[in-house]
Amino acid sequence: MGMTGQRYSGELNGPVEHRRSGVGRVLVALRLVAVSAVIGAALAALVVGVILKDVPVLATGGGVLALLVLLAFLGGRRGAGRDAPPAPRTALARIEDLRATGGETADVPVTFRLTVAPEPEDERPAYRVKISQSINLVDIPAYRPRGIAVVEYHPEKPWDVRIVTRPTPEWSRRAEEAQIDSAPESTLVRDPDGGAGAWCLLVLVGLLAGAALVVLSFRGELFASGDAGGSAPKKSSSSSASRTFSTSTTVSGPSSSLLTFGRMRVTAMELEARVDSAYVTSLRIEDHRMAVRGDSARPARRDGPPAVPPVRTPPRPGP
């Protein structure tokens, strides 16, 4: 029983349907990227609002997320209220080729390339499909290239095809009598959701793009708040550090003494050339020695000379 004529009556509609499917996939991809970008922007707005303590930004991010959750909930309820999908239908298929991909167990994974010939009431031309199904090792000899097999397919998902390993006697008889021509390679159908990696990549790109847009919009405020937050620990660490210094000079000679008129001023100028007098904390003058001590970590006194304790000088020797 030949099926060539009725199977290819709609062959010219195949490329048109394929183009429509391609356009639909592009639209789905664009919608997925747009929704992912909105979610990424909302999450970034929440983070930026918390960092900057900006209530409007925080409220905007939270409101957008709440709206998306509400829309997803309503969409799920609407999808649940639809009619149940049609039951799978039985048809005949020509085995173009098959290849076993494993053999460690009794059920061997086999990759089939089929030409499915839907029933006339489906008003769909024959098409090609590639499937993978586990077949018992005993039943594999029953499937050979150019042979006819009984399959089940979903009218709304033509790529969802399963070989019926135990068909009814009527379908077994029809498979033995049928002759199905091969469909062109251009009629090959694929699962639009089969490329899960590509869809995940689109979601990731959308999330990052939306988050980057929000972060770049507030980059000035974010960097300013980061600098202000990082300067406080630096200031405290510098104030806790301390470095003291001391230096002295000695005058020698039996007739040299700091108590001699003019000698003390010259010696003090020599010490001032060595250290910054703004950080001096103490000054000690003896008969032949002058010493200063200071702390370079203390705030410098710029409005006047450093405050030093009273100068202690030894008593002048009697006559």
Tab-separated table of C-alpha atoms in Angstrom:
chain	number	residue	atom	x	y	z
A	1	MET	CA	0.000	0.000	0.000
A	2	GLY	CA	1.757	3.077	-1.236
A	3	MET	CA	1.653	6.408	0.512
A	4	THR	CA	3.782	8.514	-1.755
A	5	GLY	CA	1.141	10.775	-3.309
A	6	GLN	CA	-0.710	11.881	-0.198
A	7	ARG	CA	2.424	12.269	1.866
A	8	TYR	CA	4.012	14.915	-0.328
A	9	SER	CA	0.888	16.859	-1.271
A	10	GLY	CA	1.947	19.557	1.184
A	11	GLU	CA	5.675	19.452	0.550
A	12	LEU	CA	5.723	23.021	-0.769
A	13	ASN	CA	4.434	24.277	2.574
A	14	GLY	CA	7.422	22.831	4.410
A	15	PRO	CA	9.877	25.727	3.817
A	16	VAL	CA	7.166	28.267	4.709
A	17	GLU	CA	6.451	26.491	7.981
A	18	HIS	CA	10.185	26.233	8.652
A	19	ARG	CA	10.619	29.985	8.147
A	20	ARG	CA	7.714	30.677	10.472
A	21	SER	CA	9.292	28.447	13.077
A	22	GLY	CA	12.607	30.320	12.704
A	23	VAL	CA	10.921	33.695	13.130
A	24	GLY	CA	9.094	32.391	16.172
A	25	ARG	CA	12.334	31.229	17.760
A	26	VAL	CA	13.905	34.648	17.174
A	27	LEU	CA	10.943	36.361	18.820
A	28	VAL	CA	11.098	33.983	21.771
A	29	ALA	CA	14.839	34.644	22.146
A	30	LEU	CA	14.305	38.428	22.094
A	31	ARG	CA	11.548	38.182	24.678
A	32	LEU	CA	13.723	35.982	26.881
A	33	VAL	CA	16.622	38.455	26.712
A	34	ALA	CA	14.302	41.392	27.481
A	35	VAL	CA	12.763	39.696	30.510
A	36	SER	CA	16.180	38.614	31.775
A	37	ALA	CA	17.483	42.180	31.395
A	38	VAL	CA	14.564	43.552	33.414
A	39	ILE	CA	15.177	40.989	36.171
A	40	GLY	CA	18.901	41.795	36.245
A	41	ALA	CA	18.192	45.537	36.385
A	42	ALA	CA	15.710	45.055	39.243
A	43	LEU	CA	18.163	42.959	41.267
A	44	ALA	CA	20.929	45.490	40.670
A	45	ALA	CA	18.593	48.308	41.730
A	46	LEU	CA	17.950	46.503	45.023
A	47	VAL	CA	21.685	46.157	45.688
A	48	VAL	CA	22.449	49.761	44.678
A	49	GLY	CA	19.571	51.055	46.791
A	50	VAL	CA	20.878	49.220	49.853
A	51	ILE	CA	24.454	50.456	49.335
A	52	LEU	CA	23.472	54.077	48.695
A	53	LYS	CA	20.527	53.993	51.125
A	54	ASP	CA	18.406	55.387	48.328
A	55	VAL	CA	14.768	54.581	49.082
A	56	PRO	CA	13.345	55.406	45.585
A	57	VAL	CA	15.864	53.126	43.845
A	58	LEU	CA	15.226	50.361	46.378
A	59	ALA	CA	11.457	50.697	45.991
A	60	THR	CA	11.724	50.661	42.182
A	61	GLY	CA	13.744	47.436	42.140
A	62	GLY	CA	11.438	45.730	44.613
A	63	GLY	CA	8.325	46.891	42.753
A	64	VAL	CA	9.573	45.575	39.409
A	65	LEU	CA	10.417	42.190	40.929
A	66	ALA	CA	7.006	41.985	42.603
A	67	LEU	CA	5.311	42.835	39.278
A	68	LEU	CA	7.274	40.120	37.455
A	69	VAL	CA	6.346	37.545	40.080
A	70	LEU	CA	2.670	38.539	39.775
A	71	LEU	CA	2.751	38.274	35.975
A	72	ALA	CA	4.425	34.853	36.182
A	73	PHE	CA	1.766	33.683	38.642
A	74	LEU	CA	-1.094	34.880	36.437
A	75	GLY	CA	0.526	33.335	33.368
A	76	GLY	CA	0.859	30.008	35.163
A	77	ARG	CA	-2.794	30.029	36.167
A	78	ARG	CA	-3.886	30.910	32.662
A	79	GLY	CA	-1.749	28.091	31.252
A	80	ALA	CA	-3.216	25.633	33.759
A	81	GLY	CA	-6.738	26.597	32.702
A	82	ARG	CA	-6.172	25.741	29.054
A	83	ASP	CA	-7.431	22.554	27.488
A	84	ALA	CA	-5.276	19.493	27.866
A	85	PRO	CA	-2.949	18.877	24.910
A	86	PRO	CA	-4.147	16.320	22.385
A	87	ALA	CA	-3.205	12.730	22.961
A	88	PRO	CA	-0.332	11.270	20.920
A	89	ARG	CA	-1.322	9.747	17.616
A	90	THR	CA	-0.124	6.609	15.948
A	91	ALA	CA	1.471	6.620	12.496
A	92	LEU	CA	3.946	4.758	10.338
A	93	ALA	CA	7.555	5.841	9.788
A	94	ARG	CA	10.346	4.816	7.462
A	95	ILE	CA	13.680	4.083	9.131
A	96	GLU	CA	16.305	5.988	7.170
A	97	ASP	CA	19.202	4.819	9.340
A	98	LEU	CA	19.935	3.821	12.916
A	99	ARG	CA	23.006	3.645	15.082
A	100	ALA	CA	23.467	2.109	18.532
A	101	THR	CA	25.294	4.425	20.946
A	102	GLY	CA	25.883	1.964	23.805
A	103	GLY	CA	25.683	-1.678	24.764
A	104	GLU	CA	26.447	-2.195	28.440
A	105	THR	CA	22.868	-3.096	29.454
A	106	ALA	CA	19.952	-5.012	27.971
A	107	ASP	CA	18.339	-1.752	26.749
A	108	VAL	CA	20.633	-0.219	24.138
A	109	PRO	CA	20.353	3.524	23.295
A	110	VAL	CA	19.755	3.792	19.549
A	111	THR	CA	19.695	6.934	17.418
A	112	PHE	CA	17.080	6.793	14.633
A	113	ARG	CA	16.554	9.003	11.614
A	114	LEU	CA	12.923	8.566	10.535
A	115	THR	CA	10.517	9.765	7.894
A	116	VAL	CA	7.205	10.069	9.726
A	117	ALA	CA	4.033	9.771	7.633
A	118	PRO	CA	1.128	11.267	9.634
A	119	GLU	CA	-2.409	10.091	9.022
A	120	PRO	CA	-4.459	11.897	6.336
A	121	GLU	CA	-6.736	13.530	8.906
A	122	ASP	CA	-3.742	15.437	10.345
A	123	GLU	CA	-3.292	17.264	7.001
A	124	ARG	CA	0.445	17.295	7.526
A	125	PRO	CA	3.031	16.144	4.984
A	126	ALA	CA	5.680	13.590	5.764
A	127	TYR	CA	8.718	14.952	7.551
A	128	ARG	CA	12.030	13.816	8.905
A	129	VAL	CA	12.998	13.627	12.552
A	130	LYS	CA	15.981	12.424	14.562
A	131	ILE	CA	15.277	10.692	17.864
A	132	SER	CA	17.112	8.617	20.463
A	133	GLN	CA	15.364	5.717	22.176
A	134	SER	CA	16.407	2.698	24.205
A	135	ILE	CA	15.630	-0.585	22.455
A	136	ASN	CA	15.961	-4.007	23.981
A	137	LEU	CA	18.927	-5.904	22.618
A	138	VAL	CA	16.643	-8.744	21.473
A	139	ASP	CA	14.410	-6.407	19.431
A	140	ILE	CA	17.180	-4.545	17.594
A	141	PRO	CA	17.253	-6.959	14.583
A	142	ALA	CA	13.606	-6.053	13.895
A	143	TYR	CA	14.684	-2.481	13.009
A	144	ARG	CA	16.700	-2.047	9.844
A	145	PRO	CA	17.273	0.767	7.329
A	146	ARG	CA	14.418	1.286	4.837
A	147	GLY	CA	12.145	-0.711	7.141
A	148	ILE	CA	8.742	0.486	8.397
A	149	ALA	CA	8.063	1.037	12.097
A	150	VAL	CA	5.016	2.062	14.093
A	151	VAL	CA	5.488	5.359	15.958
A	152	GLU	CA	3.584	7.759	18.189
A	153	TYR	CA	3.867	11.518	17.720
A	154	HIS	CA	2.259	14.673	19.101
A	155	PRO	CA	0.521	16.858	16.493
A	156	GLU	CA	1.603	20.048	18.280
A	157	LYS	CA	5.148	18.751	18.812
A	158	PRO	CA	6.120	16.824	15.690
A	159	TRP	CA	9.667	16.333	16.978
A	160	ASP	CA	8.348	14.331	19.942
A	161	VAL	CA	8.289	10.875	18.320
A	162	ARG	CA	8.535	7.471	20.003
A	163	ILE	CA	8.796	4.061	18.354
A	164	VAL	CA	6.105	1.644	19.486
A	165	THR	CA	7.978	-1.555	20.280
A	166	ARG	CA	4.796	-3.603	20.853
A	167	PRO	CA	2.225	-2.380	18.300
A	168	THR	CA	-1.257	-3.822	17.948
A	169	PRO	CA	-1.825	-6.559	15.363
A	170	GLU	CA	-3.610	-4.113	13.042
A	171	TRP	CA	-0.704	-1.639	13.037
A	172	SER	CA	1.782	-4.493	12.661
A	173	ARG	CA	-0.077	-5.620	9.538
A	174	ARG	CA	-0.144	-2.073	8.147
A	175	ALA	CA	3.599	-1.714	8.767
A	176	GLU	CA	4.283	-4.914	6.846
A	177	GLU	CA	2.234	-3.763	3.836
A	178	ALA	CA	3.171	-0.049	3.761
A	179	GLN	CA	5.698	1.592	1.470
A	180	ILE	CA	6.838	5.101	2.441
A	181	ASP	CA	9.181	7.267	0.395
A	182	SER	CA	11.931	9.229	2.111
A	183	ALA	CA	11.157	12.836	2.922
A	184	PRO	CA	13.702	15.513	1.889
A	185	GLU	CA	16.315	16.659	4.395
A	186	SER	CA	14.734	20.113	4.359
A	187	THR	CA	11.716	18.708	6.229
A	188	LEU	CA	13.817	17.733	9.257
A	189	VAL	CA	12.179	19.076	12.453
A	190	ARG	CA	14.010	19.752	15.707
A	191	ASP	CA	13.000	20.498	19.241
A	192	PRO	CA	13.158	24.321	19.621
A	193	ASP	CA	14.008	23.852	23.302
A	194	GLY	CA	16.735	21.332	22.569
A	195	GLY	CA	19.553	23.898	22.756
A	196	ALA	CA	19.312	24.427	26.503
A	197	GLY	CA	22.852	25.790	26.634
A	198	ALA	CA	22.038	28.549	24.143
A	199	TRP	CA	18.924	29.575	26.091
A	200	CYS	CA	20.894	29.664	29.348
A	201	LEU	CA	23.519	31.846	27.653
A	202	LEU	CA	20.814	34.266	26.499
A	203	VAL	CA	19.425	34.468	30.041
A	204	LEU	CA	22.894	35.149	31.446
A	205	VAL	CA	23.583	37.859	28.848
A	206	GLY	CA	20.266	39.526	29.628
A	207	LEU	CA	20.857	39.475	33.390
A	208	LEU	CA	24.359	40.927	33.061
A	209	ALA	CA	23.252	43.592	30.593
A	210	GLY	CA	20.426	44.796	32.841
A	211	ALA	CA	22.610	44.812	35.953
A	212	ALA	CA	25.438	46.630	34.145
A	213	LEU	CA	23.042	49.315	32.915
A	214	VAL	CA	21.885	50.114	36.461
A	215	VAL	CA	25.388	50.004	37.972
A	216	LEU	CA	26.771	52.304	35.275
A	217	SER	CA	23.912	54.739	35.859
A	218	PHE	CA	24.934	55.088	39.529
A	219	ARG	CA	28.686	54.644	39.121
A	220	GLY	CA	29.476	58.134	40.450
A	221	GLU	CA	27.544	57.675	43.691
A	222	LEU	CA	28.857	54.132	44.162
A	223	PHE	CA	32.504	55.131	43.755
A	224	ALA	CA	32.060	58.168	46.002
A	225	SER	CA	30.521	56.061	48.760
A	226	GLY	CA	33.323	53.518	48.371
A	227	ASP	CA	35.999	56.198	48.783
A	228	ALA	CA	34.255	57.677	51.830
A	229	GLY	CA	33.948	54.276	53.438
A	230	GLY	CA	37.578	53.390	52.762
A	231	SER	CA	39.066	56.641	54.104
A	232	ALA	CA	37.879	56.178	57.697
A	233	PRO	CA	39.910	53.046	58.495
A	234	LYS	CA	42.961	54.621	56.893
A	235	LYS	CA	42.661	57.672	59.095
A	236	SER	CA	42.264	55.684	62.274
A	237	SER	CA	45.236	53.501	61.448
A	238	SER	CA	47.442	56.510	60.875
A	239	SER	CA	46.353	58.125	64.126
A	240	SER	CA	47.081	54.966	66.069
A	241	ALA	CA	50.631	54.784	64.725
A	242	SER	CA	53.354	56.574	66.704
A	243	ARG	CA	56.992	57.402	65.979
A	244	THR	CA	59.018	59.240	68.561
A	245	PHE	CA	62.339	60.903	68.003
A	246	SER	CA	64.995	62.587	70.106
A	247	THR	CA	68.212	64.432	69.422
A	248	SER	CA	70.731	66.425	71.397
A	249	THR	CA	73.831	68.523	71.040
A	250	THR	CA	76.729	69.091	73.407
A	251	VAL	CA	79.049	72.051	73.721
A	252	SER	CA	82.581	71.339	74.834
A	253	GLY	CA	85.369	73.350	76.255
A	254	PRO	CA	86.027	74.647	79.748
A	255	SER	CA	84.832	78.131	78.853
A	256	SER	CA	81.798	76.974	76.803
A	257	SER	CA	78.424	76.849	78.480
A	258	LEU	CA	74.855	77.082	77.286
A	259	LEU	CA	74.310	79.689	79.948
A	260	THR	CA	76.664	82.027	78.136
A	261	PHE	CA	74.839	84.916	76.498
A	262	GLY	CA	73.871	84.011	72.881
A	263	ARG	CA	75.136	80.435	73.114
A	264	MET	CA	71.708	78.918	73.918
A	265	ARG	CA	70.069	80.582	70.888
A	266	VAL	CA	72.718	79.308	68.478
A	267	THR	CA	72.423	75.753	69.853
A	268	ALA	CA	68.616	75.830	69.622
A	269	MET	CA	68.811	76.884	65.958
A	270	GLU	CA	71.145	73.964	65.243
A	271	LEU	CA	68.634	71.508	66.746
A	272	GLU	CA	65.764	73.102	64.856
A	273	ALA	CA	67.597	72.458	61.587
A	274	ARG	CA	67.648	68.736	62.409
A	275	VAL	CA	63.985	68.233	63.422
A	276	ASP	CA	60.622	69.878	62.761
A	277	SER	CA	59.932	72.045	65.779
A	278	ALA	CA	56.163	71.618	65.239
A	279	TYR	CA	56.352	68.045	66.587
A	280	VAL	CA	58.652	68.741	69.588
A	281	THR	CA	57.065	67.736	72.895
A	282	SER	CA	59.882	68.408	75.401
A	283	LEU	CA	63.086	70.407	75.655
A	284	ARG	CA	65.862	69.868	78.190
A	285	ILE	CA	68.783	72.255	78.729
A	286	GLU	CA	71.791	71.460	80.876
A	287	ASP	CA	75.081	73.277	81.349
A	288	HIS	CA	76.802	71.749	78.318
A	289	ARG	CA	73.938	69.786	76.627
A	290	MET	CA	70.605	70.541	74.969
A	291	ALA	CA	68.172	67.701	74.072
A	292	VAL	CA	64.710	67.614	72.447
A	293	ARG	CA	62.096	64.860	72.179
A	294	GLY	CA	59.081	64.694	69.902
A	295	ASP	CA	56.329	62.582	68.319
A	296	SER	CA	55.913	62.806	64.543
A	297	ALA	CA	52.410	61.247	64.691
A	298	ARG	CA	50.966	64.053	66.797
A	299	PRO	CA	49.030	66.831	65.029
A	300	ALA	CA	51.427	69.593	64.142
A	301	ARG	CA	51.005	73.004	65.714
A	302	ARG	CA	50.942	75.484	62.861
A	303	ASP	CA	49.463	78.454	64.670
A	304	GLY	CA	52.442	79.167	66.883
A	305	PRO	CA	55.592	77.793	68.417
A	306	PRO	CA	55.382	74.346	70.042
A	307	ALA	CA	54.348	74.220	73.647
A	308	VAL	CA	57.251	72.930	75.729
A	309	PRO	CA	57.582	72.526	79.468
A	310	PRO	CA	59.498	75.127	81.431
A	311	VAL	CA	63.225	75.027	80.823
A	312	ARG	CA	65.113	73.588	83.711
A	313	THR	CA	68.618	74.972	84.026
A	314	PRO	CA	71.199	74.084	86.602
A	315	PRO	CA	71.962	76.730	89.227
A	316	ARG	CA	74.736	79.150	88.361
A	317	PRO	CA	77.912	78.349	90.378
A	318	GLY	CA	78.793	80.796	93.119
A	319	PRO	CA	81.811	83.074	93.022
